[in-house]
Coordinates of C-alpha atoms and ligand atoms in Angstrom, one line a residue:
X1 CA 0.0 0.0 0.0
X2 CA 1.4 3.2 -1.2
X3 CA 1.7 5.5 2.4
X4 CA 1.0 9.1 2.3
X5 CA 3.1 12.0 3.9
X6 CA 1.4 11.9 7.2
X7 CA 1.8 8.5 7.6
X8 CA 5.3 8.1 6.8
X9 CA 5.9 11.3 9.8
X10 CA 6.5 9.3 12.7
X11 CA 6.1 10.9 16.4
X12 CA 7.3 7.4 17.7
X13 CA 10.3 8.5 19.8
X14 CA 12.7 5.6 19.7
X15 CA 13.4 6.4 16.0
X16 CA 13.8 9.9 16.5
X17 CA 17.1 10.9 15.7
X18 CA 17.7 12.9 19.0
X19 CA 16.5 9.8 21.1
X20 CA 19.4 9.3 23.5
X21 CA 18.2 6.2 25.2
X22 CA 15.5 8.7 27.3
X23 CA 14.0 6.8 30.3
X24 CA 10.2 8.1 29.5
X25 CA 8.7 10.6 27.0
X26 CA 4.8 11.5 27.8
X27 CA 2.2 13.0 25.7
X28 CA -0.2 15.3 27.6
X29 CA -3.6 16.1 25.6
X30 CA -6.5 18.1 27.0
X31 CA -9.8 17.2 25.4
X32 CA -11.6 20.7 26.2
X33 CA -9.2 23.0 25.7
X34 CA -6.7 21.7 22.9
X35 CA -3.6 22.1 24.9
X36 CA -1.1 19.0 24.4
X37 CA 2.0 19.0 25.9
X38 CA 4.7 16.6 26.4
X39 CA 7.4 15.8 29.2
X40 CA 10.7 13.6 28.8
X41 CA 13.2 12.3 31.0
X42 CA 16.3 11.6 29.7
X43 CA 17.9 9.5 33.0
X44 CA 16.4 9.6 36.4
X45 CA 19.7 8.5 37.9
X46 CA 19.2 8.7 41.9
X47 CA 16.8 12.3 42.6
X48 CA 14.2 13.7 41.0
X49 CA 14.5 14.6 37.5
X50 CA 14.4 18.9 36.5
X51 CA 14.1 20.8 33.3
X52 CA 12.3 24.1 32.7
X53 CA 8.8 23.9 31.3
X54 CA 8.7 25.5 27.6
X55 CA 5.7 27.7 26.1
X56 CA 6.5 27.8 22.3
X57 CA 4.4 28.0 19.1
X58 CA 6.1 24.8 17.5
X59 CA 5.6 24.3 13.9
X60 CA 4.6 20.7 14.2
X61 CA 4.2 18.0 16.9
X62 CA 7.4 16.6 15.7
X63 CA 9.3 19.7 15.9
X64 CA 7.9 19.9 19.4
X65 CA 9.5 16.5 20.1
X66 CA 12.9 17.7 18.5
X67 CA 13.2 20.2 20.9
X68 CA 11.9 18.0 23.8
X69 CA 14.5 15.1 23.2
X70 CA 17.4 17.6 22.8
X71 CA 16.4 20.0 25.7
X72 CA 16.1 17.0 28.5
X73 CA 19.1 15.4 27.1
X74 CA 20.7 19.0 27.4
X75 CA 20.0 19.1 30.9
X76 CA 21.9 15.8 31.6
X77 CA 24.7 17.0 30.1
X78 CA 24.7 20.6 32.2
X79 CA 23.8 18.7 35.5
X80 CA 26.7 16.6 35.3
X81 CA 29.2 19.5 34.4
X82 CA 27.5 21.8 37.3
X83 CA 28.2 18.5 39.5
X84 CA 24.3 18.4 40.9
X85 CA 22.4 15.2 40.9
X86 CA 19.6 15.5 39.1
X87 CA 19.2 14.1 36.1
X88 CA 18.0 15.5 32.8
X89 CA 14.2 16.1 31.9
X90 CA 12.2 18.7 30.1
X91 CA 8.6 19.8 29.7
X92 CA 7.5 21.3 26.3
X93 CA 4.1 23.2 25.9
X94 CA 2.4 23.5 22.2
X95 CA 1.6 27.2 22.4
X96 CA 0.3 29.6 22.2
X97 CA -1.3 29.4 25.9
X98 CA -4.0 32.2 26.1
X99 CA -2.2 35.7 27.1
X100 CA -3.6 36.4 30.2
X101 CA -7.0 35.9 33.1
X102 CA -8.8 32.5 33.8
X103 CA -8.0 30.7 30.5
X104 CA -4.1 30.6 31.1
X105 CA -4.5 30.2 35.1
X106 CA -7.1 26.9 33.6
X107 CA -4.3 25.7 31.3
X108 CA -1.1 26.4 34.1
X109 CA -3.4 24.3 36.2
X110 CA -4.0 21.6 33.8
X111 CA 0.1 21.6 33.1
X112 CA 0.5 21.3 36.3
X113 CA -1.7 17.9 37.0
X114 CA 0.6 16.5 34.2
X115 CA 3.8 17.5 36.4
X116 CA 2.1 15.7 38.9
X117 CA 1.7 12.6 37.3
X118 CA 5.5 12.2 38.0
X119 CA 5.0 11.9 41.9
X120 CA 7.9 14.2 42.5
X121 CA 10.3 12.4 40.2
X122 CA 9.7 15.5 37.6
X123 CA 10.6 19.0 39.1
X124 CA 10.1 22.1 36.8
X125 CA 10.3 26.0 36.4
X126 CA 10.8 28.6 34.3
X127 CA 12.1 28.8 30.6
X128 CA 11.3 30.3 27.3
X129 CA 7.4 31.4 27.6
X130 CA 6.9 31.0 30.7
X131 CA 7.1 33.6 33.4
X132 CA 7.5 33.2 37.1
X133 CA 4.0 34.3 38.2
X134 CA 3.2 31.1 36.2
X135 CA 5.1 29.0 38.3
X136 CA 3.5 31.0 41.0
X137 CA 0.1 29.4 39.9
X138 CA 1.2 26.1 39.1
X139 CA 2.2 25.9 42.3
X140 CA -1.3 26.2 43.4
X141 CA -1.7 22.7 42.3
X142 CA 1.8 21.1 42.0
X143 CA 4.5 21.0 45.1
X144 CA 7.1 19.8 42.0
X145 CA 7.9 23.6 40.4
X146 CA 11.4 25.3 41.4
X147 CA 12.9 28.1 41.4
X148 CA 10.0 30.0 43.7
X149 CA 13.1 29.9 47.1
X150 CA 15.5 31.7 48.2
X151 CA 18.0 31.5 45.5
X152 CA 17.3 33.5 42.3
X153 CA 18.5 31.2 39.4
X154 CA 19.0 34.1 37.0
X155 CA 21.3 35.7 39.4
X156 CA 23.0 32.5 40.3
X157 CA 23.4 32.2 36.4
X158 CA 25.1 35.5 36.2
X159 CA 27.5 34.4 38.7
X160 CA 28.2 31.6 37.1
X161 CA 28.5 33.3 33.7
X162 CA 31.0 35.9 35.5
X163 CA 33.0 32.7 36.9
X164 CA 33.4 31.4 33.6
X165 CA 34.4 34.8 32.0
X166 CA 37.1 35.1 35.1
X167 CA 38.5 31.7 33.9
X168 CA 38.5 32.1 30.3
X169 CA 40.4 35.1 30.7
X170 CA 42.9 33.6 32.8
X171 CA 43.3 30.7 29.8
X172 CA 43.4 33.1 26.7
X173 CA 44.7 36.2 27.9
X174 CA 47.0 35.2 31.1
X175 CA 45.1 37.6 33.6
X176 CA 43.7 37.2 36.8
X177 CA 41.4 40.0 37.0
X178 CA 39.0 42.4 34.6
X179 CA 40.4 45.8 35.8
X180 CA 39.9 48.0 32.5
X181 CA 39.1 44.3 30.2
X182 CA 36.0 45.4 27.9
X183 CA 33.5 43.1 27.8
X184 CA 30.4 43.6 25.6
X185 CA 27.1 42.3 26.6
X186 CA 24.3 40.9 24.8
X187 CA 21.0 41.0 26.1
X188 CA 20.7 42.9 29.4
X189 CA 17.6 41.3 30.5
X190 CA 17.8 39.0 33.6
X191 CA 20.9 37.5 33.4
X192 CA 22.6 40.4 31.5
X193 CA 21.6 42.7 34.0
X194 CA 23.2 41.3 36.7
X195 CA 26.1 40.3 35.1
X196 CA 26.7 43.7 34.0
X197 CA 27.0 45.0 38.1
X198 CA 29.9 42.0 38.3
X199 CA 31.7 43.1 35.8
X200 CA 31.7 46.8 36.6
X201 CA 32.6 46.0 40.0
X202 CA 35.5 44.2 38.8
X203 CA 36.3 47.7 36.9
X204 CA 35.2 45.8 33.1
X205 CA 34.4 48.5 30.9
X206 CA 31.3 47.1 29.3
X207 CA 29.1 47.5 26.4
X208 CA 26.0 46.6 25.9
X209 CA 22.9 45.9 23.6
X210 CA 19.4 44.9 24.5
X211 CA 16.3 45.2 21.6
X212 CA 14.2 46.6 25.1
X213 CA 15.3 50.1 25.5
X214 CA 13.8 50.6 28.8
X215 CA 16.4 47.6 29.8
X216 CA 19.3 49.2 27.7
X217 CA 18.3 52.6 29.2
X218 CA 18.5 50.8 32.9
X219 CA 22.1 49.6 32.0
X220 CA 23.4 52.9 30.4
X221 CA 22.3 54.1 34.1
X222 CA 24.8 52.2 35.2
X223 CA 27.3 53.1 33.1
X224 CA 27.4 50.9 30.6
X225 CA 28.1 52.3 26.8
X226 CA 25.1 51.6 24.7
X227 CA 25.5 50.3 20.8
X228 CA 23.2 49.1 18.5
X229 CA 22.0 45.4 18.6
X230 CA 23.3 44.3 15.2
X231 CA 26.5 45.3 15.9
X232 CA 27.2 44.4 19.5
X233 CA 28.9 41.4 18.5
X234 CA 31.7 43.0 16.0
X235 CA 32.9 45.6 19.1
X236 CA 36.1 45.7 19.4
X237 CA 36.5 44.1 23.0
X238 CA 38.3 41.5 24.6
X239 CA 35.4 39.3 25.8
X240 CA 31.6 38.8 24.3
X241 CA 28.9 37.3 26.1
X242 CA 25.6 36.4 24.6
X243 CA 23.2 36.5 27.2
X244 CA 19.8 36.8 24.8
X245 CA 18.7 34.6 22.2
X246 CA 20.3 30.9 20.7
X247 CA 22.2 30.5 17.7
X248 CA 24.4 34.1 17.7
X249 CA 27.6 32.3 17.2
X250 CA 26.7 31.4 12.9
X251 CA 28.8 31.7 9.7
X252 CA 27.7 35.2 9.5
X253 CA 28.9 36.6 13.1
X254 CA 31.8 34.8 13.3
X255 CA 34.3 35.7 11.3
X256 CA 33.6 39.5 12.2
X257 CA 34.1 38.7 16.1
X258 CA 36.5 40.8 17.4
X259 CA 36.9 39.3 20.8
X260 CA 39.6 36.8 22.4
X261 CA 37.5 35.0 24.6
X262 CA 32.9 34.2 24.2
X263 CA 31.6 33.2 27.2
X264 CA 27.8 34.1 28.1
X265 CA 24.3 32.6 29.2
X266 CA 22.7 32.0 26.3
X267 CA 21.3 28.7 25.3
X268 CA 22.1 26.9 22.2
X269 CA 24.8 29.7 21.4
X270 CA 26.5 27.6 18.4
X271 CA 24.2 27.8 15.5
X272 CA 26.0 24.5 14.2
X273 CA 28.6 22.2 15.3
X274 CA 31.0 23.5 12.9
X275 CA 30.5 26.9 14.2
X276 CA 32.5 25.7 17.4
X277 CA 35.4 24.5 15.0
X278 CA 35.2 27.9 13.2
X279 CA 35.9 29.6 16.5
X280 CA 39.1 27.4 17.3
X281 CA 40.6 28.2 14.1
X282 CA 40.1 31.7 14.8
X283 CA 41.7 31.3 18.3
X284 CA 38.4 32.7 20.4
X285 CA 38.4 31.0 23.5
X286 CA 34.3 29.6 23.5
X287 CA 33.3 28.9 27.0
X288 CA 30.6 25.7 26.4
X289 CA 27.0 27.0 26.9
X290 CA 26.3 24.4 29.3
X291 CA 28.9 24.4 31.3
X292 CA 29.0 28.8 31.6
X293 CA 25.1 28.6 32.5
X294 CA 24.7 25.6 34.9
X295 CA 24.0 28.5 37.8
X296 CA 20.5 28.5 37.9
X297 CA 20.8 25.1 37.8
X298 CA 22.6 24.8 40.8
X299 CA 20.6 27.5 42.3
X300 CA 17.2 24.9 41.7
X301 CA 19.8 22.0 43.4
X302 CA 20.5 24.7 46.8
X303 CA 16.8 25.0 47.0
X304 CA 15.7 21.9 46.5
X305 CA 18.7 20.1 48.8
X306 CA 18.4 22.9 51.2
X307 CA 21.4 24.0 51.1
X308 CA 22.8 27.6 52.0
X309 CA 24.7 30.1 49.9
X310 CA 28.2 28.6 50.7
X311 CA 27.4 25.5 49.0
X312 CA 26.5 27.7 46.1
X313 CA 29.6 29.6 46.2
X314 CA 31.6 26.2 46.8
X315 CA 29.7 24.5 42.9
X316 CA 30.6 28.3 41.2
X317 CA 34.3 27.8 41.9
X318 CA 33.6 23.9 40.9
X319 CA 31.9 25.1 37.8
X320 CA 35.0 27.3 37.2
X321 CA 37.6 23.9 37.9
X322 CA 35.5 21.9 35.4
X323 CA 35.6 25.0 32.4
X324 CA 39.8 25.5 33.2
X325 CA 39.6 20.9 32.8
X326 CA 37.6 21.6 29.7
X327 CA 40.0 24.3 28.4
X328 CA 43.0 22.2 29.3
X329 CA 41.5 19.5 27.3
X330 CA 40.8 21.1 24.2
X331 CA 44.2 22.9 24.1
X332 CA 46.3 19.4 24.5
X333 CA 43.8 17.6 21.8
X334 CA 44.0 21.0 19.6
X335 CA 40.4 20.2 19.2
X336 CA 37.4 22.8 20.5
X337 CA 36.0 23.7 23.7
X338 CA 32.4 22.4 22.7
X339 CA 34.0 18.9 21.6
X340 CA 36.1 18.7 24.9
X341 CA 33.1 19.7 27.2
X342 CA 31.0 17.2 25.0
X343 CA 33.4 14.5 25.6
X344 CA 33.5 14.8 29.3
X345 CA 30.2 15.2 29.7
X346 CA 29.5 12.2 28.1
X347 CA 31.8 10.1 30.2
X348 CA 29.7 11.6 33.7
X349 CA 26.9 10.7 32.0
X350 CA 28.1 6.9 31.1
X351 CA 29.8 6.9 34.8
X352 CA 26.5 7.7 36.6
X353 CA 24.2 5.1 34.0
X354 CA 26.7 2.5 35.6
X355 CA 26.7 3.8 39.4
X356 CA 22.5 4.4 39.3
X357 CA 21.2 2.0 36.4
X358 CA 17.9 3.0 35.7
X359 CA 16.1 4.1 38.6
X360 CA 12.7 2.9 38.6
X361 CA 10.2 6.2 39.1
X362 CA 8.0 4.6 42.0
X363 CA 11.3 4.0 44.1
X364 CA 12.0 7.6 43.8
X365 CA 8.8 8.8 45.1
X366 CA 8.8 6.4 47.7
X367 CA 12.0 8.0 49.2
X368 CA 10.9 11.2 49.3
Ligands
NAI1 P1 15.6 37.7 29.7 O1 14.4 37.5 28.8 O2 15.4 38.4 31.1 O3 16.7 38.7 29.0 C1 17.0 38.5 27.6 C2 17.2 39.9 27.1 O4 17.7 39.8 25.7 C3 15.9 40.7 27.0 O5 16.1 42.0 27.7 C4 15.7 40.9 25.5 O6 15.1 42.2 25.2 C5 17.1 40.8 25.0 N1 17.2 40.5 23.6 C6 16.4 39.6 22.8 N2 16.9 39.5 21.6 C7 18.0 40.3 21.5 C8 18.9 40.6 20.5 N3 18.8 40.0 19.3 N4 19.9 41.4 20.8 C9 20.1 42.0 22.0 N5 19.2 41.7 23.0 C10 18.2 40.9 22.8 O7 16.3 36.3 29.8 P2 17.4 35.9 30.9 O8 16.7 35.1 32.0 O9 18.3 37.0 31.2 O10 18.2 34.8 30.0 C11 19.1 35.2 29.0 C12 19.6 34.0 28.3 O11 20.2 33.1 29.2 C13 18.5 33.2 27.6 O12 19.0 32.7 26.4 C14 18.2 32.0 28.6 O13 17.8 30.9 27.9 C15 19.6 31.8 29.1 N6 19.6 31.2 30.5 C16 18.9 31.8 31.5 C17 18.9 31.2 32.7 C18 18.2 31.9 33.9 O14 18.2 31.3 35.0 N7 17.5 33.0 33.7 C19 19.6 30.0 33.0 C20 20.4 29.5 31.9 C21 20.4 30.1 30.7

């Protein structure tokens, strides 16, 4: 029988090409409303599972998938860099959920039943879409959100960020401190914004850009120099740090980057894998996304192990150990960061699939 398109399409996860051997993948669908959703997790390993919760308008349900396997596998990679327990899961939302009043309180509610299917074994928060008063209503309904304690994990991120820039430095340009470095910032939203009162209190002279120009205004306040946002990234600075949208670091940005050393918060900052090749031929020091962002990831793992801000401090110099490993690495293999930090991620993954096996999820809620 001859199949047609539709047919052929296949939502089946195991033959997806980002399955990565993910422990479960679940398909939310609610009848009245329309919303679907879906939530993987990639290993359980010993604690509950976390990844954000995404709100996106996805093309298909397949590209919703896409993003679902990569993202939960993603976070398995950055927990075992950031040296926290958890293992890697995600939650994506087929959007758009209704803007505002009863309708998007119904649907947070109704996302947050699904996170509560997991007994505790899935914990999530914030990400792209979603804002914190969301949380604030999911938690109305599900214990299993983060990021609502005492630890701010955009902050946390910025410290981590600033770590990262600190050791990255060190490697490329043999300093130990950013008196008078110039650093330009892109993006000086949550992460951004705090970043930029780190670096000036280290005496950085920083630039910045931000499409928001209340946000740009704020920073300018502060006495940061203001450019454009298509050309933040060809300033003529010693470090760049994408702290706004995915994908920055493409064929087209590249080869006009002026700076030594790219290290920033952003997600998903190589638009390819060759991109992070393109970058070591250049000599720019690229400080692995996942690695330079783990902070509000470890902020999640303070509040959820209740731990105080000394522990925090003590997995931010950790965080900066494992980047100055990764940078050692790639400069003795003469191979780049991304494929370094890839590499030894990979091995803490395999290391913890032997010491945990697959942890059943009843078992996990039963401890608890
Ligand atoms: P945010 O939404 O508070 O700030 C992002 C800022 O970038 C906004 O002010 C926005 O106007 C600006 N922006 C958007 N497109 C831009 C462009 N083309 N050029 C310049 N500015 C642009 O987000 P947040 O929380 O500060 O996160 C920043 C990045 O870090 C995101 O990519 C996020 O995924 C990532 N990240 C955030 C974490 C967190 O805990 N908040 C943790 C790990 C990663």
């Amino acid at each position: 029988m001859k199949k047609s398109g539709a047919e052929k399409m296949s939502c089946v996860p195991y033959d997806h090409p980002a399955f990565d051997a993910h422990e479960e993948v679940a398909f939310f669908h609610d009848a009245t409303s329309g919303l679907r959703a879906m939530i993987a997790i990639h290993r359980h390993w010993r604690t509950a599972s976390a990844g954000g919760c995404r709100v996106r308008e996805y093309a298909s349900a397949d590209a919703a998938l896409a993003d679902l396997l990569r993202l939960s596998r993603g976070m398995s990679y950055k927990s075992v860099m950031a040296g926290v327990d958890f293992g890697g899961a995600k939650a994506v939302v087929m959007g758009p959920l209704p803007e505002s009043g009863e309708a998007r309180r119904a649907a947070l509610l109704r996302i947050a039943d699904w996170v509560n299917t997991f007994a505790g074994a899935f914990r999530t928060g914030v990400d792209f879409g979603l804002r914190s008063e969301d949380v604030a209503v999911m938690h109305e309904r599900t214990p299993y959100v983060v990021g609502l304690g005492a630890f701010d994990p955009a902050a946390t991120t910025a410290h981590g960020v600033h770590e990262a820039i600190l050791n990255a430095v060190r490697h490329r340009l043999d300093r130990n401190d950013l008196k008078g470095v110039r650093v330009a910032v892109q993006g000086l939203g949550k992460v951004g914004g705090a970043l930029v009162d780190l670096l000036r209190a280290d005496g950085a002279a920083v630039v910045g850009a931000d499409t928001d120009v209340d946000r740009a205004a704020a920073a300018a306040r502060k006495g940061v120099r203001i450019v454009p946002v298509e050309i933040i990234h060809r300033e003529e600075v010693e470090v760049f740090s994408p702290c706004a949208v995915g994908e920055i670091l493409n064929a087209a940005t590249i080869p006009e980057l002026r700076a030594a050393v790219v290290a920033g918060a952003a997600n998903n900052q190589l638009a390819r894998p060759e991109d992070g090749l393109a970058l070591h031929r250049r000599g720019i020091l690229y400080a692995p996304d996942y690695v330079a962002n783990a902070g509000g990831l470890i902020a999640v793992a303070a509040e959820l192990g209740e731990h105080d801000a000394a522990w925090i401090g003590r997995k931010m110099k950790a965080l900066g150990r494992t980047l100055s490993h990764v940078f050692t690495v790639a400069a003795e293999k003469d191979i780049p960061t991304q494929e370094a930090a890839d590499d030894i991620a990979l091995e803490r993954i395999r290391e913890r699939d032997r010491r945990f096996g697959h942890n059943p999820r009843p078992q996990l809620a039963v401890q608890r």
